[in-house]
PDB file of C-alpha atoms in Angstrom:
ATOM      1  CA  UNK A1495       0.024   2.334 -20.588  1.00 71.00           C
ATOM      2  CA  UNK A1496      -0.700   0.565 -17.307  1.00 84.00           C
ATOM      3  CA  UNK A1497      -3.933   1.402 -15.508  1.00 90.00           C
ATOM      4  CA  UNK A1498      -3.447   3.829 -12.611  1.00 92.00           C
ATOM      5  CA  UNK A1499      -5.761   2.543  -9.882  1.00 96.00           C
ATOM      6  CA  UNK A1500      -5.007   5.445  -7.526  1.00 96.00           C
ATOM      7  CA  UNK A1501      -5.827   7.958 -10.253  1.00 96.00           C
ATOM      8  CA  UNK A1502      -9.080   6.151 -11.092  1.00 97.00           C
ATOM      9  CA  UNK A1503     -10.180   5.865  -7.472  1.00 98.00           C
ATOM     10  CA  UNK A1504      -9.334   9.482  -6.667  1.00 98.00           C
ATOM     11  CA  UNK A1505     -11.288  10.583  -9.765  1.00 98.00           C
ATOM     12  CA  UNK A1506     -14.322   8.537  -8.664  1.00 98.00           C
ATOM     13  CA  UNK A1507     -13.978   9.977  -5.160  1.00 98.00           C
ATOM     14  CA  UNK A1508     -13.947  13.514  -6.591  1.00 98.00           C
ATOM     15  CA  UNK A1509     -17.202  12.784  -8.419  1.00 98.00           C
ATOM     16  CA  UNK A1510     -18.787  11.655  -5.141  1.00 98.00           C
ATOM     17  CA  UNK A1511     -17.476  14.766  -3.396  1.00 98.00           C
ATOM     18  CA  UNK A1512     -19.075  16.934  -6.087  1.00 98.00           C
ATOM     19  CA  UNK A1513     -22.389  15.138  -5.538  1.00 98.00           C
ATOM     20  CA  UNK A1514     -22.091  15.709  -1.783  1.00 98.00           C
ATOM     21  CA  UNK A1515     -21.262  19.374  -2.384  1.00 98.00           C
ATOM     22  CA  UNK A1516     -24.425  19.830  -4.443  1.00 98.00           C
ATOM     23  CA  UNK A1517     -26.536  18.236  -1.706  1.00 97.00           C
ATOM     24  CA  UNK A1518     -24.953  20.374   0.994  1.00 97.00           C
ATOM     25  CA  UNK A1519     -25.439  23.521  -1.066  1.00 97.00           C
ATOM     26  CA  UNK A1520     -29.122  22.688  -1.540  1.00 97.00           C
ATOM     27  CA  UNK A1521     -29.377  22.346   2.250  1.00 96.00           C
ATOM     28  CA  UNK A1522     -27.726  25.763   2.614  1.00 96.00           C
ATOM     29  CA  UNK A1523     -24.511  24.430   4.155  1.00 94.00           C
ATOM     30  CA  UNK A1524     -21.942  26.704   2.558  1.00 94.00           C
ATOM     31  CA  UNK A1525     -18.805  26.773   4.701  1.00 94.00           C
ATOM     32  CA  UNK A1526     -17.934  23.091   5.127  1.00 96.00           C
ATOM     33  CA  UNK A1527     -19.266  22.202   1.684  1.00 97.00           C
ATOM     34  CA  UNK A1528     -16.753  24.521  -0.003  1.00 97.00           C
ATOM     35  CA  UNK A1529     -13.889  23.125   2.051  1.00 97.00           C
ATOM     36  CA  UNK A1530     -14.869  19.537   1.263  1.00 98.00           C
ATOM     37  CA  UNK A1531     -15.175  20.371  -2.429  1.00 98.00           C
ATOM     38  CA  UNK A1532     -11.750  21.991  -2.518  1.00 98.00           C
ATOM     39  CA  UNK A1533      -9.821  19.339  -0.597  1.00 98.00           C
ATOM     40  CA  UNK A1534     -11.762  16.346  -1.920  1.00 98.00           C
ATOM     41  CA  UNK A1535     -11.246  17.209  -5.573  1.00 98.00           C
ATOM     42  CA  UNK A1536      -7.646  18.289  -5.008  1.00 98.00           C
ATOM     43  CA  UNK A1537      -6.658  14.720  -4.143  1.00 98.00           C
ATOM     44  CA  UNK A1538      -7.162  13.449  -7.682  1.00 97.00           C
ATOM     45  CA  UNK A1539      -5.833  16.626  -9.267  1.00 97.00           C
ATOM     46  CA  UNK A1540      -2.520  16.157  -7.476  1.00 97.00           C
ATOM     47  CA  UNK A1541      -2.396  12.460  -8.344  1.00 97.00           C
ATOM     48  CA  UNK A1542      -2.911  13.365 -12.009  1.00 95.00           C
ATOM     49  CA  UNK A1543      -0.292  16.078 -11.782  1.00 96.00           C
ATOM     50  CA  UNK A1544       2.188  13.652 -10.218  1.00 95.00           C
ATOM     51  CA  UNK A1545       2.218  11.643 -13.436  1.00 92.00           C
ATOM     52  CA  UNK A1546       3.989  14.561 -15.109  1.00 92.00           C
ATOM     53  CA  UNK A1547       6.531  15.023 -12.330  1.00 91.00           C
ATOM     54  CA  UNK A1548       9.842  16.314 -13.603  1.00 94.00           C
ATOM     55  CA  UNK A1549      11.739  14.190 -11.080  1.00 96.00           C
ATOM     56  CA  UNK A1550      11.127  11.431  -8.589  1.00 96.00           C
ATOM     57  CA  UNK A1551      11.120  14.062  -5.836  1.00 97.00           C
ATOM     58  CA  UNK A1552       8.466  16.073  -7.703  1.00 96.00           C
ATOM     59  CA  UNK A1553       6.368  12.913  -8.153  1.00 96.00           C
ATOM     60  CA  UNK A1554       6.618  12.073  -4.445  1.00 97.00           C
ATOM     61  CA  UNK A1555       5.857  15.675  -3.476  1.00 97.00           C
ATOM     62  CA  UNK A1556       2.601  15.699  -5.486  1.00 97.00           C
ATOM     63  CA  UNK A1557       1.505  12.406  -3.935  1.00 97.00           C
ATOM     64  CA  UNK A1558       2.349  13.759  -0.484  1.00 98.00           C
ATOM     65  CA  UNK A1559       0.091  16.736  -1.165  1.00 98.00           C
ATOM     66  CA  UNK A1560      -2.651  14.290  -2.228  1.00 98.00           C
ATOM     67  CA  UNK A1561      -2.261  12.458   1.062  1.00 98.00           C
ATOM     68  CA  UNK A1562      -2.531  15.703   3.022  1.00 98.00           C
ATOM     69  CA  UNK A1563      -5.633  16.718   1.078  1.00 98.00           C
ATOM     70  CA  UNK A1564      -7.184  13.323   1.840  1.00 98.00           C
ATOM     71  CA  UNK A1565      -6.535  13.832   5.552  1.00 98.00           C
ATOM     72  CA  UNK A1566      -8.046  17.304   5.372  1.00 98.00           C
ATOM     73  CA  UNK A1567     -11.114  15.916   3.613  1.00 98.00           C
ATOM     74  CA  UNK A1568     -11.533  13.350   6.382  1.00 98.00           C
ATOM     75  CA  UNK A1569     -11.414  16.196   8.902  1.00 98.00           C
ATOM     76  CA  UNK A1570     -14.175  18.140   7.122  1.00 97.00           C
ATOM     77  CA  UNK A1571     -16.305  15.026   6.793  1.00 97.00           C
ATOM     78  CA  UNK A1572     -15.908  14.358  10.520  1.00 97.00           C
ATOM     79  CA  UNK A1573     -16.968  17.937  11.308  1.00 95.00           C
ATOM     80  CA  UNK A1574     -19.955  17.566   9.028  1.00 93.00           C
ATOM     81  CA  UNK A1575     -20.954  14.346  10.771  1.00 92.00           C
ATOM     82  CA  UNK A1576     -20.875  16.111  14.170  1.00 90.00           C
ATOM     83  CA  UNK A1577     -22.896  19.076  12.919  1.00 74.00           C
TER      84      UNK A1577
END
């Protein structure tokens, strides 16, 4: 099977998000950290799920959700930077 670069990169990104979450939790930042964890790890989960899409439309839908989760993660990271 061909290597899925998007899946690999989103998995690696999720690992970094988990590391960030742990740091934020240790600094007692609970609200944004939970949002970042949820949206940041959801990106890769939806990419992985898209591989089992029952139709082309289902595949595209899952990747669209991944894109939205990525945008949401950017938003939370921007808020965190301004904090």
